[in-house]
Backbone as numpy.savetxt, mean C-alpha at the origin, in Angstrom:
# Nx Ny Nz CAx CAy CAz Cx Cy Cz
-1.01 2.11 -18.97 -1.41 3.04 -17.44 -0.83 2.70 -16.62
-1.89 1.64 -16.20 -2.01 1.21 -14.99 -0.42 0.50 -14.25
0.51 0.16 -15.34 1.65 -0.18 -14.53 2.77 0.98 -14.75
2.04 2.31 -15.48 2.97 3.08 -15.33 2.41 4.03 -13.39
1.44 4.23 -13.68 0.45 4.73 -12.34 1.09 3.90 -10.46
1.51 2.76 -10.93 1.76 1.86 -9.96 3.40 1.89 -9.99
4.07 2.59 -11.12 5.60 2.49 -10.85 6.02 3.89 -10.28
4.94 4.95 -10.40 5.26 5.95 -9.88 4.60 6.52 -8.34
3.48 5.09 -8.25 3.42 5.31 -6.59 4.40 4.95 -6.01
5.22 3.66 -6.54 6.27 3.16 -5.74 7.00 4.35 -5.55
7.73 4.97 -6.25 8.79 5.67 -6.72 8.08 6.77 -5.50
7.20 7.47 -5.69 6.69 8.81 -4.70 5.96 7.78 -2.87
6.38 6.94 -3.20 6.28 6.45 -1.78 6.82 7.32 -0.23
8.41 6.95 -0.77 9.27 7.61 0.49 9.42 8.61 0.75
9.18 9.78 -0.76 9.36 11.07 -0.47 7.87 12.05 -0.51
6.94 11.21 -0.79 5.37 11.90 -0.77 4.62 11.36 -1.32
4.09 10.66 0.59 3.22 9.49 0.71 1.68 9.83 0.51
1.09 11.60 0.59 0.03 11.73 0.20 -0.35 11.35 -1.47
0.98 11.64 -1.77 0.52 11.62 -3.74 0.65 10.05 -3.96
1.36 9.41 -2.91 1.51 7.47 -3.58 -0.08 7.21 -2.89
-0.59 7.72 -1.89 -2.29 7.41 -1.34 -2.96 7.74 -2.47
-2.91 8.97 -2.80 -3.82 9.29 -3.76 -3.96 8.60 -5.24
-2.80 8.30 -5.51 -2.41 7.54 -6.92 -2.90 5.70 -6.43
-2.50 5.27 -5.24 -3.12 3.82 -4.97 -4.43 3.59 -5.11
-5.31 5.02 -4.56 -6.69 5.09 -4.50 -7.23 5.17 -6.17
-6.68 5.86 -6.89 -7.33 6.25 -8.21 -6.93 4.79 -8.59
-5.56 4.31 -8.69 -5.59 3.18 -9.49 -6.95 2.28 -8.77
-7.07 1.97 -7.66 -8.23 0.98 -7.59 -9.29 1.27 -7.80
-9.98 2.82 -8.14 -11.03 3.04 -8.88 -10.89 2.84 -10.19
-9.87 2.77 -10.77 -9.84 2.99 -12.43 -9.59 1.32 -12.80
-8.77 0.35 -11.61 -8.51 -0.92 -12.07 -8.74 -1.86 -11.36
-9.56 -1.62 -10.39 -9.81 -2.84 -9.17 -9.87 -4.40 -9.20
-10.29 -4.75 -10.42 -10.30 -6.33 -10.51 -8.70 -6.57 -11.00
-7.50 -5.61 -11.25 -6.55 -5.88 -12.07 -5.70 -7.15 -11.37
-4.32 -7.69 -11.97 -3.84 -8.58 -11.35 -2.61 -7.90 -10.29
-2.79 -6.68 -10.59 -1.66 -5.85 -9.66 -2.74 -5.19 -8.37
-3.77 -5.09 -8.33 -4.81 -4.82 -7.03 -4.30 -4.68 -5.43
-3.53 -6.23 -5.72 -2.89 -6.61 -3.99 -1.43 -5.64 -3.82
-0.94 -5.86 -4.79 -0.02 -4.45 -4.89 0.12 -3.31 -4.69
-1.07 -2.64 -5.50 -1.08 -1.45 -4.95 -1.97 -0.99 -3.76
-2.98 -2.10 -3.09 -3.59 -2.06 -1.87 -2.33 -2.15 -1.06
-1.22 -2.89 -1.26 -0.17 -2.95 0.33 0.33 -1.45 -0.53
0.68 -0.63 -1.19 1.25 0.35 -1.30 0.49 1.47 -0.52
-0.70 1.47 -0.54 -1.93 2.27 0.24 -1.43 2.28 1.70
-1.19 0.91 1.68 -1.43 1.13 3.04 -0.16 1.46 4.00
1.02 1.10 3.53 1.97 1.58 3.31 2.63 3.49 3.27
1.33 3.93 2.69 1.29 4.95 2.78 0.62 5.66 3.81
-0.75 5.02 4.01 -0.64 5.39 5.43 -0.07 5.36 6.75
0.62 4.09 6.89 1.49 4.31 7.51 2.80 5.53 8.01
2.96 5.97 6.40 3.91 6.82 6.47 3.48 8.48 7.09
2.20 8.28 6.44 0.96 9.48 6.60 0.71 9.79 8.57
1.37 8.48 9.13 1.39 8.60 10.33 -0.67 8.04 10.65
-0.98 7.60 9.93 -2.36 7.00 9.72 -1.93 5.66 10.71
-1.68 5.44 11.60 -1.14 3.72 11.77 -2.41 2.97 12.15
-3.02 3.48 13.35 -4.75 2.71 13.58 -5.28 2.29 12.02
-5.66 3.22 11.28 -6.53 3.12 9.93 -5.75 2.09 9.40
-4.35 1.81 9.10 -3.52 1.18 8.51 -3.47 0.05 9.23
-3.52 -0.55 10.24 -3.63 -1.50 10.91 -4.96 -2.17 11.09
-6.12 -1.33 10.99 -7.30 -2.20 10.72 -7.63 -2.81 9.22
-7.20 -2.08 8.20 -7.04 -2.38 6.83 -5.91 -3.81 6.59
-5.19 -3.36 7.34 -3.64 -4.09 7.04 -4.33 -6.01 7.62
-4.35 -5.60 8.55 -4.44 -7.31 9.02 -5.18 -8.08 8.48
-6.71 -7.99 7.94 -7.41 -8.88 6.93 -6.52 -9.19 5.55
-6.13 -8.14 5.12 -5.39 -7.98 4.17 -4.27 -8.94 3.96
-3.54 -8.77 5.44 -2.31 -10.10 5.48 -2.83 -11.10 5.64
-4.22 -11.36 6.34 -4.45 -12.90 6.35 -4.57 -13.41 5.17
-5.08 -12.55 3.88 -5.58 -12.84 2.69 -3.89 -13.26 1.77
-3.22 -12.51 2.34 -2.18 -12.65 1.31 -0.44 -12.95 2.35
-0.87 -14.20 2.99 0.34 -14.07 4.38 1.80 -14.30 3.52
1.94 -14.60 2.33 2.87 -15.06 2.20 3.67 -14.34 0.68
2.66 -12.94 0.23 3.13 -12.27 -0.73 4.43 -11.71 -0.87
5.06 -11.49 -1.86 6.36 -11.00 -1.69 6.59 -9.75 -1.16
5.89 -8.81 -0.51 5.96 -7.83 0.04 4.99 -8.05 1.50
4.79 -9.04 2.10 3.77 -9.26 3.31 4.89 -8.67 4.38
6.22 -9.53 4.54 6.65 -9.30 5.96 7.57 -7.62 5.55
7.45 -6.97 4.58 7.84 -5.28 4.65 6.43 -5.09 5.43
5.23 -5.15 4.56 4.01 -4.50 5.69 3.64 -5.27 6.85
3.97 -6.32 7.12 3.75 -6.53 8.37 5.06 -5.76 9.45
5.94 -5.43 8.98 6.73 -4.90 9.90 6.53 -3.27 10.16
6.11 -2.95 8.58 5.46 -1.24 8.78 4.40 -1.13 9.78
3.19 -2.28 9.89 2.31 -1.99 10.68 2.46 -2.06 11.80
3.38 -3.18 12.37 4.33 -3.25 13.49 4.68 -2.05 14.24
5.80 -1.62 13.30 5.91 -0.52 14.28 6.06 0.96 13.35
5.36 1.15 12.86 4.98 2.34 12.47 5.98 2.83 11.29
7.15 2.22 11.01 7.86 3.04 10.25 8.05 1.78 8.97
8.03 2.46 7.93 8.27 1.73 6.46 9.74 1.89 6.10
10.37 0.79 5.65 11.48 0.79 5.48 11.70 0.54 4.20
């Protein structure tokens, strides 16, 4: 169930960032200590960027990236937080 939710979150990020945000937050409530928590949290941050909530994303994203500086998705998140654009 967690993997399915994560896959849907990734899929809808581009077209429905509000839904992606809700799914990421629901996933964190249900599976907070899972091995996919960091992936889910970065999707949440990307959704915030897509929703125009850049200040909020940056406040949460800076310490998050400091904790995960070399994760596979770190550079994408870094660019999104710097530019306000999710690629």
